[in-house]
Coordinates of N, CA, C and O in Angstrom, one line a residue:
M29 N 225.6 46.2 201.0 CA 226.1 44.6 201.2 C 226.4 44.3 201.3 O 227.9 44.6 200.3
A30 N 227.2 43.5 202.2 CA 228.8 43.4 202.2 C 229.4 41.9 201.4 O 227.9 41.1 201.1
T31 N 230.2 41.8 201.1 CA 230.7 40.8 200.5 C 232.1 40.3 201.1 O 232.7 41.0 201.1
K32 N 231.7 39.2 200.5 CA 233.0 38.1 201.9 C 233.9 37.2 200.6 O 233.4 37.1 199.2
K33 N 235.1 37.7 200.5 CA 235.7 36.6 200.1 C 236.4 35.8 200.4 O 236.6 35.2 201.4
I34 N 236.6 35.1 198.8 CA 236.5 33.6 198.5 C 238.2 33.3 199.1 O 238.9 32.5 199.5
F35 N 238.6 34.3 198.0 CA 240.4 33.6 198.4 C 241.0 34.6 198.6 O 241.1 35.8 198.5
P36 N 242.0 34.4 200.2 CA 242.3 35.5 201.0 C 243.9 36.3 199.6 O 244.3 35.5 198.9
T37 N 243.7 37.7 199.5 CA 244.9 38.3 198.4 C 246.2 38.2 199.1 O 246.4 38.5 197.9
K38 N 246.1 38.3 200.3 CA 247.6 38.5 200.5 C 248.2 37.7 200.1 O 249.4 37.2 199.3
S39 N 247.3 36.0 200.7 CA 248.4 35.2 200.4 C 248.6 34.5 198.7 O 250.1 34.8 198.5
S40 N 247.8 34.9 197.6 CA 247.9 34.3 196.7 C 248.9 35.4 195.9 O 249.4 35.6 195.1
S41 N 248.5 37.5 196.5 CA 249.4 38.3 196.0 C 250.7 38.1 196.0 O 251.6 38.3 195.3
S42 N 251.3 37.7 196.9 CA 252.2 37.5 198.3 C 253.5 36.4 197.3 O 254.7 36.2 196.6
L43 N 252.6 35.1 196.7 CA 252.8 34.4 196.0 C 253.8 34.5 194.4 O 254.6 34.3 193.7
I44 N 253.0 35.7 193.5 CA 252.4 35.5 192.4 C 254.6 36.2 192.0 O 255.6 35.9 191.5
P45 N 255.0 37.4 192.7 CA 256.6 37.6 192.4 C 258.3 36.3 192.9 O 258.7 36.6 191.8
W46 N 257.0 35.1 193.5 CA 258.3 34.3 193.5 C 258.3 33.6 192.7 O 259.0 32.8 192.2
L47 N 256.8 33.2 191.9 CA 256.5 32.4 191.1 C 257.7 32.7 189.9 O 258.0 32.3 189.0
G48 N 257.2 34.3 189.6 CA 258.1 35.0 188.6 C 259.8 34.9 188.3 O 260.2 34.7 187.4
I49 N 260.1 34.8 190.0 CA 261.7 34.4 190.0 C 261.6 33.4 189.2 O 262.9 33.4 188.9
A50 N 261.1 32.2 189.7 CA 261.1 30.6 189.6 C 260.8 30.8 188.0 O 262.6 30.3 187.6
F51 N 259.8 31.3 187.7 CA 259.7 31.6 185.9 C 261.4 31.9 185.3 O 261.7 30.8 184.4
I52 N 261.6 32.8 185.9 CA 263.3 34.2 185.0 C 264.0 32.6 185.4 O 264.9 32.6 184.4
V53 N 264.9 31.9 186.2 CA 265.5 30.9 186.3 C 265.5 30.0 185.5 O 266.2 29.6 184.7
M54 N 264.1 29.7 185.5 CA 263.3 28.2 184.3 C 263.6 28.9 183.2 O 264.6 27.6 182.3
L55 N 263.3 29.7 182.9 CA 263.5 30.3 181.4 C 265.1 30.4 181.1 O 265.6 30.1 179.9
I56 N 265.5 31.0 182.1 CA 267.2 31.1 181.5 C 267.9 30.3 181.4 O 269.1 29.9 180.6
D57 N 267.6 29.2 182.3 CA 268.5 27.8 182.5 C 267.7 27.2 180.9 O 268.7 26.4 180.0
Q58 N 266.9 26.6 180.5 CA 266.3 25.9 178.9 C 267.1 26.7 178.7 O 267.2 26.8 176.9
L59 N 266.7 28.7 177.8 CA 267.4 28.7 177.0 C 268.7 28.8 176.7 O 269.7 28.9 175.5
S60 N 270.0 29.2 178.1 CA 271.4 28.2 178.2 C 271.5 27.1 177.4 O 272.1 26.9 176.4
K61 N 270.6 26.2 177.6 CA 270.3 24.4 177.7 C 270.7 24.9 175.5 O 270.8 24.1 175.0
I62 N 269.5 25.5 175.4 CA 268.9 24.9 174.0 C 270.4 25.7 173.5 O 270.4 25.7 171.9
T63 N 271.2 27.0 173.6 CA 272.0 27.6 172.8 C 273.2 26.8 173.2 O 273.1 26.7 171.9
I64 N 273.3 25.7 173.8 CA 274.7 25.3 173.9 C 274.2 23.6 172.9 O 275.0 23.6 172.5
T65 N 273.2 23.6 173.3 CA 272.9 22.4 172.0 C 272.6 21.9 170.7 O 273.4 21.7 170.2
R66 N 272.4 23.5 170.6 CA 272.5 24.6 168.8 C 273.7 24.5 168.5 O 274.3 24.6 167.8
T67 N 275.0 24.8 169.5 CA 276.2 25.1 169.2 C 277.4 23.8 169.2 O 278.2 24.4 169.1
F68 N 276.8 23.2 170.1 CA 278.0 21.9 170.1 C 277.4 20.6 169.8 O 276.2 20.2 170.1
Q69 N 278.6 19.5 169.8 CA 278.1 18.7 169.5 C 278.1 17.9 170.9 O 279.1 18.0 171.7
L70 N 277.7 16.8 171.5 CA 278.0 15.8 172.2 C 279.4 16.0 173.1 O 280.3 15.1 172.4
G71 N 280.4 16.4 174.4 CA 281.0 16.2 174.4 C 282.5 16.9 174.3 O 283.6 17.3 174.7
E72 N 281.9 18.3 173.0 CA 282.8 18.6 172.5 C 283.1 20.5 173.5 O 281.6 20.5 174.2
E73 N 284.4 20.6 174.1 CA 284.6 21.7 174.2 C 285.2 22.3 174.2 O 285.2 23.2 172.9
K74 N 284.7 24.1 174.6 CA 285.3 25.3 174.1 C 286.3 25.9 175.4 O 285.5 25.6 176.6
F75 N 287.7 26.2 175.3 CA 288.4 26.9 176.7 C 287.7 27.8 176.8 O 287.7 28.9 175.4
I76 N 287.3 28.6 177.9 CA 286.9 30.0 177.8 C 287.8 30.1 179.0 O 288.7 31.7 178.6
T77 N 288.4 29.9 180.0 CA 289.8 30.2 180.9 C 290.4 29.7 181.4 O 289.7 28.2 180.8
S78 N 291.4 29.7 182.1 CA 292.4 29.3 182.6 C 291.9 27.7 183.9 O 291.7 26.6 183.9
F79 N 290.3 27.9 184.2 CA 289.5 27.4 185.3 C 288.2 27.2 184.5 O 287.3 26.3 185.1
F80 N 287.4 27.6 183.5 CA 286.4 27.2 183.0 C 286.7 26.6 181.5 O 287.3 28.1 180.5
N81 N 285.1 25.5 181.2 CA 285.0 25.3 180.1 C 283.4 25.5 179.6 O 282.7 24.9 180.5
L82 N 283.3 25.6 178.4 CA 281.6 24.8 177.9 C 281.8 23.9 177.0 O 283.2 23.4 176.8
V83 N 281.7 22.6 177.5 CA 280.7 21.3 177.2 C 279.9 21.1 177.1 O 278.9 21.0 178.1
L84 N 279.1 20.3 176.0 CA 277.7 19.4 176.5 C 278.0 17.9 177.0 O 278.8 17.7 176.5
A85 N 277.3 18.1 177.8 CA 277.7 16.8 178.4 C 275.7 16.7 179.3 O 275.1 17.5 179.5
Y86 N 275.3 15.4 179.2 CA 274.7 14.3 179.0 C 274.4 13.8 180.3 O 275.0 12.6 180.5
N87 N 273.3 14.0 181.5 CA 273.2 13.6 182.7 C 272.3 12.9 182.9 O 270.9 13.2 183.2
K88 N 272.1 11.5 182.5 CA 270.8 10.8 183.5 C 270.6 10.1 184.5 O 269.4 9.7 184.7
G89 N 271.2 10.5 185.3 CA 271.3 10.7 186.9 C 270.7 11.9 187.6 O 270.3 12.5 187.1
A90 N 271.3 11.9 188.9 CA 270.9 12.9 189.4 C 272.3 14.1 189.9 O 273.2 13.7 188.8
A91 N 272.6 14.4 190.7 CA 274.2 15.3 191.0 C 275.2 14.4 191.2 O 275.1 13.4 192.0
F92 N 275.9 15.2 190.1 CA 277.5 14.6 190.1 C 276.9 13.3 189.9 O 277.5 12.1 189.7
S93 N 276.0 13.1 188.5 CA 275.5 11.6 187.6 C 275.5 10.5 188.2 O 275.4 9.3 188.3
F94 N 274.8 10.6 189.7 CA 274.9 9.7 190.5 C 273.1 9.1 190.0 O 272.2 9.2 189.2
L95 N 273.6 7.5 190.0 CA 273.1 6.3 189.1 C 272.7 6.4 187.8 O 272.1 5.8 187.1
H96 N 273.5 7.4 187.0 CA 273.2 7.6 186.0 C 273.1 6.6 185.1 O 272.8 6.5 183.9
N97 N 273.7 5.0 185.6 CA 274.2 4.1 185.0 C 273.0 2.8 185.3 O 273.3 1.7 184.6
A98 N 272.1 3.2 185.8 CA 270.8 2.4 186.2 C 269.9 2.2 185.7 O 268.8 1.5 186.0
G99 N 270.0 2.4 184.7 CA 269.2 1.3 183.3 C 268.0 1.8 182.8 O 267.4 1.4 182.6
G100 N 267.7 3.1 182.8 CA 266.1 3.9 182.7 C 265.5 4.0 183.7 O 264.5 5.9 183.7
W101 N 265.3 3.7 184.7 CA 264.2 3.9 185.6 C 264.7 5.5 186.9 O 262.9 5.7 186.8
Q102 N 265.8 5.6 186.3 CA 265.8 6.9 187.5 C 265.6 8.2 186.7 O 265.0 9.2 187.5
R103 N 265.0 8.0 185.0 CA 264.6 9.5 184.7 C 263.1 9.1 185.1 O 262.8 11.0 185.8
Y104 N 262.1 8.7 185.7 CA 261.2 8.6 185.8 C 261.2 9.1 187.8 O 260.4 9.6 188.1
F105 N 262.2 8.2 188.4 CA 262.0 8.3 189.5 C 262.6 10.1 189.7 O 261.9 10.6 190.8
F106 N 263.0 10.3 189.1 CA 264.1 11.6 189.8 C 262.6 12.9 189.1 O 262.9 14.2 189.1
T107 N 262.2 12.4 188.2 CA 260.9 13.2 187.3 C 260.4 13.7 188.3 O 259.6 14.1 188.6
G108 N 259.6 12.0 188.9 CA 258.3 12.7 190.2 C 259.3 13.4 190.8 O 258.2 13.7 192.1
I109 N 260.2 13.1 191.5 CA 260.7 13.7 193.0 C 261.0 14.8 192.6 O 260.9 16.4 193.4
G110 N 261.1 15.7 191.0 CA 260.9 17.0 190.5 C 259.6 17.5 190.7 O 260.0 18.8 191.6
I111 N 258.5 16.6 190.7 CA 257.5 17.5 190.2 C 257.0 17.7 191.7 O 256.2 18.5 192.4
A112 N 257.3 16.2 192.6 CA 256.9 16.5 194.2 C 257.4 17.7 195.0 O 256.7 18.3 195.7
A113 N 258.6 17.7 194.4 CA 259.6 18.8 195.6 C 258.8 20.2 194.8 O 258.6 21.2 195.6
A114 N 258.3 20.4 193.3 CA 257.2 21.6 192.7 C 256.6 22.2 193.4 O 256.3 23.1 193.8
A115 N 255.2 21.3 193.7 CA 254.1 20.8 194.4 C 254.6 21.7 195.9 O 254.2 22.7 196.3
Y116 N 255.8 21.1 196.4 CA 256.0 21.1 198.0 C 256.3 22.6 198.2 O 256.0 23.7 199.0
I117 N 257.2 23.5 197.6 CA 257.4 24.3 197.2 C 256.8 25.7 196.9 O 256.7 26.2 198.1
I118 N 255.8 25.1 196.3 CA 254.7 26.1 195.9 C 253.5 26.1 197.0 O 253.5 27.9 197.4
Y119 N 253.5 25.3 197.6 CA 252.5 25.1 199.5 C 252.9 26.2 200.1 O 253.3 27.2 200.9
L120 N 255.1 25.9 200.1 CA 255.5 26.8 201.7 C 256.2 28.4 200.6 O 255.3 29.2 201.7
L121 N 255.9 28.3 199.8 CA 256.0 30.1 198.8 C 254.3 30.7 199.8 O 254.5 31.8 199.7
K122 N 253.3 30.2 199.3 CA 252.5 30.6 200.0 C 252.3 30.7 200.6 O 251.3 31.4 201.6
K123 N 252.5 29.4 201.8 CA 252.4 29.8 203.2 C 253.3 30.7 203.9 O 252.8 31.4 204.5
H124 N 254.7 31.1 203.1 CA 255.6 32.1 203.8 C 256.0 33.0 203.1 O 257.4 33.1 203.0
G125 N 255.1 33.5 202.0 CA 255.8 34.7 200.7 C 256.0 35.5 201.7 O 256.5 36.2 201.2
G126 N 255.8 36.2 202.6 CA 256.0 37.0 203.3 C 257.5 37.4 204.5 O 258.4 38.5 204.8
Q127 N 258.5 35.6 204.0 CA 259.9 35.5 204.7 C 260.8 36.0 203.0 O 260.8 34.7 202.4
R128 N 260.8 36.5 202.9 CA 262.1 37.1 202.4 C 263.3 36.6 201.3 O 263.3 35.5 200.5
M129 N 264.1 36.4 201.9 CA 265.0 35.3 202.2 C 264.2 33.8 201.9 O 264.8 32.9 201.0
F130 N 264.1 33.5 202.5 CA 263.2 32.2 203.1 C 262.6 31.9 200.8 O 262.9 31.2 200.8
S131 N 261.7 32.9 200.9 CA 261.2 33.0 199.7 C 262.3 32.7 198.3 O 261.2 32.3 197.1
W132 N 263.2 33.9 198.8 CA 263.8 34.0 197.6 C 265.0 31.9 197.9 O 264.4 31.9 196.1
A133 N 265.0 32.0 198.2 CA 265.5 30.2 198.3 C 264.7 28.9 197.7 O 264.9 28.6 196.8
L134 N 263.6 29.4 198.2 CA 262.3 29.1 197.6 C 262.7 28.5 196.1 O 262.1 27.9 195.4
S135 N 262.3 29.9 195.1 CA 262.2 30.1 194.2 C 263.1 29.4 193.4 O 263.1 29.5 192.3
L136 N 264.7 30.3 193.8 CA 266.1 29.6 193.0 C 265.6 28.3 192.6 O 265.6 27.4 191.6
V137 N 265.1 27.1 194.1 CA 265.0 25.9 194.3 C 264.2 25.5 193.3 O 264.6 24.2 191.8
L138 N 262.6 26.3 192.7 CA 261.7 25.8 192.1 C 262.2 26.2 190.8 O 261.9 24.9 190.3
G139 N 262.8 26.7 190.6 CA 263.1 27.4 189.3 C 264.1 26.1 188.5 O 263.8 25.7 187.5
G140 N 265.0 26.3 188.8 CA 266.4 24.9 189.0 C 265.7 23.5 188.8 O 265.8 22.7 187.9
A141 N 264.3 23.2 190.0 CA 264.3 22.1 189.6 C 263.1 21.6 188.5 O 263.5 20.6 188.0
V142 N 262.1 22.4 187.9 CA 261.2 22.9 187.0 C 262.6 23.2 186.0 O 262.2 21.8 185.0
G143 N 263.1 23.2 186.1 CA 264.6 23.4 184.8 C 264.8 21.7 184.8 O 264.7 21.5 182.8
N144 N 265.2 21.6 185.3 CA 265.9 19.6 184.6 C 264.3 18.7 185.2 O 264.6 17.8 183.9
V145 N 263.6 19.4 185.4 CA 262.5 18.5 185.1 C 261.9 18.7 183.9 O 261.8 17.5 183.5
I146 N 262.0 19.8 182.8 CA 261.9 20.0 181.9 C 262.8 19.1 180.6 O 262.5 18.0 179.3
D147 N 263.9 18.9 180.7 CA 265.1 17.6 180.7 C 264.5 16.8 180.3 O 265.2 16.0 179.7
R148 N 264.0 16.6 181.8 CA 263.9 15.0 181.9 C 263.0 14.0 181.3 O 262.9 13.2 180.7
L149 N 261.5 15.2 180.9 CA 260.8 14.4 180.1 C 260.7 15.1 178.8 O 260.4 14.5 177.8
L150 N 261.9 15.9 178.4 CA 261.6 15.9 176.9 C 263.0 15.3 176.1 O 262.8 14.6 174.9
Y151 N 263.6 14.7 177.1 CA 265.6 14.2 176.7 C 265.4 13.1 177.2 O 266.7 12.2 176.6
G152 N 265.1 13.0 178.2 CA 265.7 11.4 179.3 C 266.4 12.0 179.7 O 267.7 10.9 180.4
H153 N 267.3 13.3 179.8 CA 268.6 13.4 181.0 C 268.3 14.6 180.9 O 267.9 15.8 180.3
V154 N 269.6 15.3 181.7 CA 269.4 16.3 181.5 C 270.3 17.2 180.7 O 272.1 16.4 181.1
I155 N 270.9 18.1 180.3 CA 271.5 18.9 179.9 C 273.0 19.9 181.0 O 272.5 20.9 181.1
D156 N 273.9 19.4 180.6 CA 274.8 20.4 181.1 C 275.7 20.8 180.4 O 275.8 20.5 179.9
F157 N 276.0 21.7 180.7 CA 277.6 22.7 180.3 C 278.3 23.3 180.2 O 279.7 24.1 179.8
L158 N 278.1 23.8 182.2 CA 279.4 25.0 182.9 C 280.7 23.5 183.5 O 280.2 22.6 184.2
D159 N 282.1 24.0 182.9 CA 282.3 22.9 183.2 C 284.1 23.5 184.2 O 284.8 24.7 183.1
F160 N 284.0 23.8 184.8 CA 284.5 24.4 186.4 C 285.7 23.5 186.5 O 285.8 22.4 186.7
H161 N 287.7 23.6 186.3 CA 288.9 22.9 186.9 C 289.2 23.5 187.5 O 289.6 25.0 187.2
W162 N 290.5 22.8 188.1 CA 291.7 23.6 188.5 C 292.6 22.9 188.1 O 292.7 21.3 188.3
A163 N 293.6 23.3 187.4 CA 295.0 22.5 186.9 C 295.5 21.6 188.0 O 295.7 22.2 189.4
G164 N 295.7 20.8 187.4 CA 296.6 19.5 188.6 C 295.1 18.7 189.3 O 295.1 17.5 190.0
W165 N 294.0 19.1 189.4 CA 293.5 19.2 190.2 C 291.9 18.2 190.1 O 291.2 17.5 190.7
G166 N 292.1 18.9 188.2 CA 291.0 17.9 187.5 C 289.4 18.5 187.8 O 289.5 20.1 187.9
H167 N 288.3 18.0 187.0 CA 287.1 19.1 186.5 C 286.1 18.8 187.6 O 285.7 17.5 187.6
F168 N 285.4 19.9 187.7 CA 284.5 19.5 188.4 C 282.8 18.6 187.7 O 282.8 19.4 186.5
P169 N 282.4 18.3 188.1 CA 281.5 17.7 187.1 C 281.0 18.3 186.8 O 280.5 19.9 187.3
A170 N 280.5 18.5 184.9 CA 279.6 19.8 184.5 C 277.8 19.4 185.1 O 277.8 19.0 185.7
F171 N 277.7 21.2 185.4 CA 276.4 21.4 185.2 C 276.0 22.4 185.1 O 276.7 22.7 183.8
N172 N 274.5 23.2 185.2 CA 273.9 23.9 184.5 C 273.4 24.9 185.3 O 273.9 25.4 186.7
I173 N 272.7 26.0 184.8 CA 272.0 27.0 185.2 C 271.2 26.4 186.5 O 270.8 27.2 187.1
A174 N 270.2 25.6 186.1 CA 269.5 25.1 187.1 C 270.5 24.9 188.5 O 269.5 25.1 189.5
D175 N 271.2 23.8 188.2 CA 272.3 23.4 188.8 C 271.9 24.7 190.3 O 272.2 24.4 191.3
A176 N 273.0 25.0 189.9 CA 273.6 26.5 190.3 C 272.4 27.4 191.1 O 272.5 27.6 192.1
A177 N 271.4 27.4 190.6 CA 270.1 28.1 191.4 C 269.9 26.8 192.9 O 269.7 27.6 193.7
I178 N 270.2 25.8 192.2 CA 269.2 25.1 193.6 C 270.6 24.9 194.0 O 270.0 25.4 195.8
C179 N 271.5 25.3 194.3 CA 272.6 25.3 195.0 C 272.8 26.7 195.6 O 272.7 26.6 196.8
I180 N 272.5 28.0 195.4 CA 272.1 28.9 195.7 C 271.3 29.2 195.8 O 270.8 30.0 197.8
G181 N 270.0 28.5 196.4 CA 269.1 28.6 197.2 C 269.2 27.7 198.2 O 268.6 27.8 199.4
A182 N 269.8 26.6 197.8 CA 270.5 25.9 199.7 C 271.1 26.9 200.2 O 270.7 26.7 201.7
A183 N 272.2 27.6 199.6 CA 273.1 28.4 200.8 C 272.1 29.2 201.4 O 272.2 29.7 202.3
L184 N 271.3 29.8 200.3 CA 270.1 31.1 201.5 C 269.2 30.1 202.3 O 269.0 30.7 203.2
F185 N 269.3 28.9 202.4 CA 268.3 28.4 203.1 C 269.1 28.2 204.1 O 268.5 28.3 205.7
I186 N 270.5 28.0 204.2 CA 271.3 27.9 205.4 C 271.4 29.0 205.7 O 271.6 29.8 207.5
L187 N 271.9 29.8 205.2 CA 272.2 31.1 205.6 C 270.4 32.4 206.6 O 270.9 32.5 207.4
D188 N 269.7 32.3 206.0 CA 268.0 32.3 206.3 C 267.8 31.4 207.7 O 267.8 32.0 209.1
E189 N 267.9 29.8 207.8 CA 268.1 29.3 209.5 C 269.2 29.6 210.3 O 269.0 30.0 211.6
L190 N 270.8 30.5 209.7 CA 271.5 30.8 210.7 C 271.3 32.2 211.4 O 271.0 32.3 212.6
R191 N 270.4 33.0 210.3 CA 269.7 34.1 210.9 C 269.0 34.0 211.7 O 268.8 34.7 212.7
R192 N 267.6 33.3 211.6 CA 267.0 32.7 212.3 C 266.8 31.9 213.9 O 266.9 32.8 214.8
V193 N 268.2 31.5 213.5 CA 268.7 30.6 215.3 C 269.5 32.0 216.4 O 269.3 31.8 217.2
N194 N 270.2 32.7 215.3 CA 270.9 33.8 215.8 C 270.0 35.3 216.6 O 270.4 35.4 217.5
K195 N 269.0 35.1 216.5 CA 267.7 35.9 216.9 C 266.9 35.8 218.1 O 266.8 34.4 218.4

């Protein structure tokens, strides 16, 4: 008697490692934020090197505090965008799980997006703590592990597209 597989194993099995990477990114992000919030007071800085500090900052807006003073609606707006992006990324991972660099990029962006959505849902803001600066040039806006993962994922998207165009 022949059996028919209802769910194709290739696409669902290739999704698991990419979701695992996203989960690890989200976990490291959340653990680092818990550590910082238990160690620092809001606005407190700790000098690490001549170009890097740790600081506890809250961001109610998006990247670079965009819309941070918008009155509160932005929390729900950016949470919705994060959830929609996560759903679309999971769809793309399921469809393109065999494309390694593309899937790495998606996984990093997914883990970062979920990490920041968790902050917005639990606290109403994103916890930032990485503060890079250059003598005389001022400080780059504080960010977190999730933001770094999203940026690295975006860079991998660009690199993947450049490689694809050159083929």
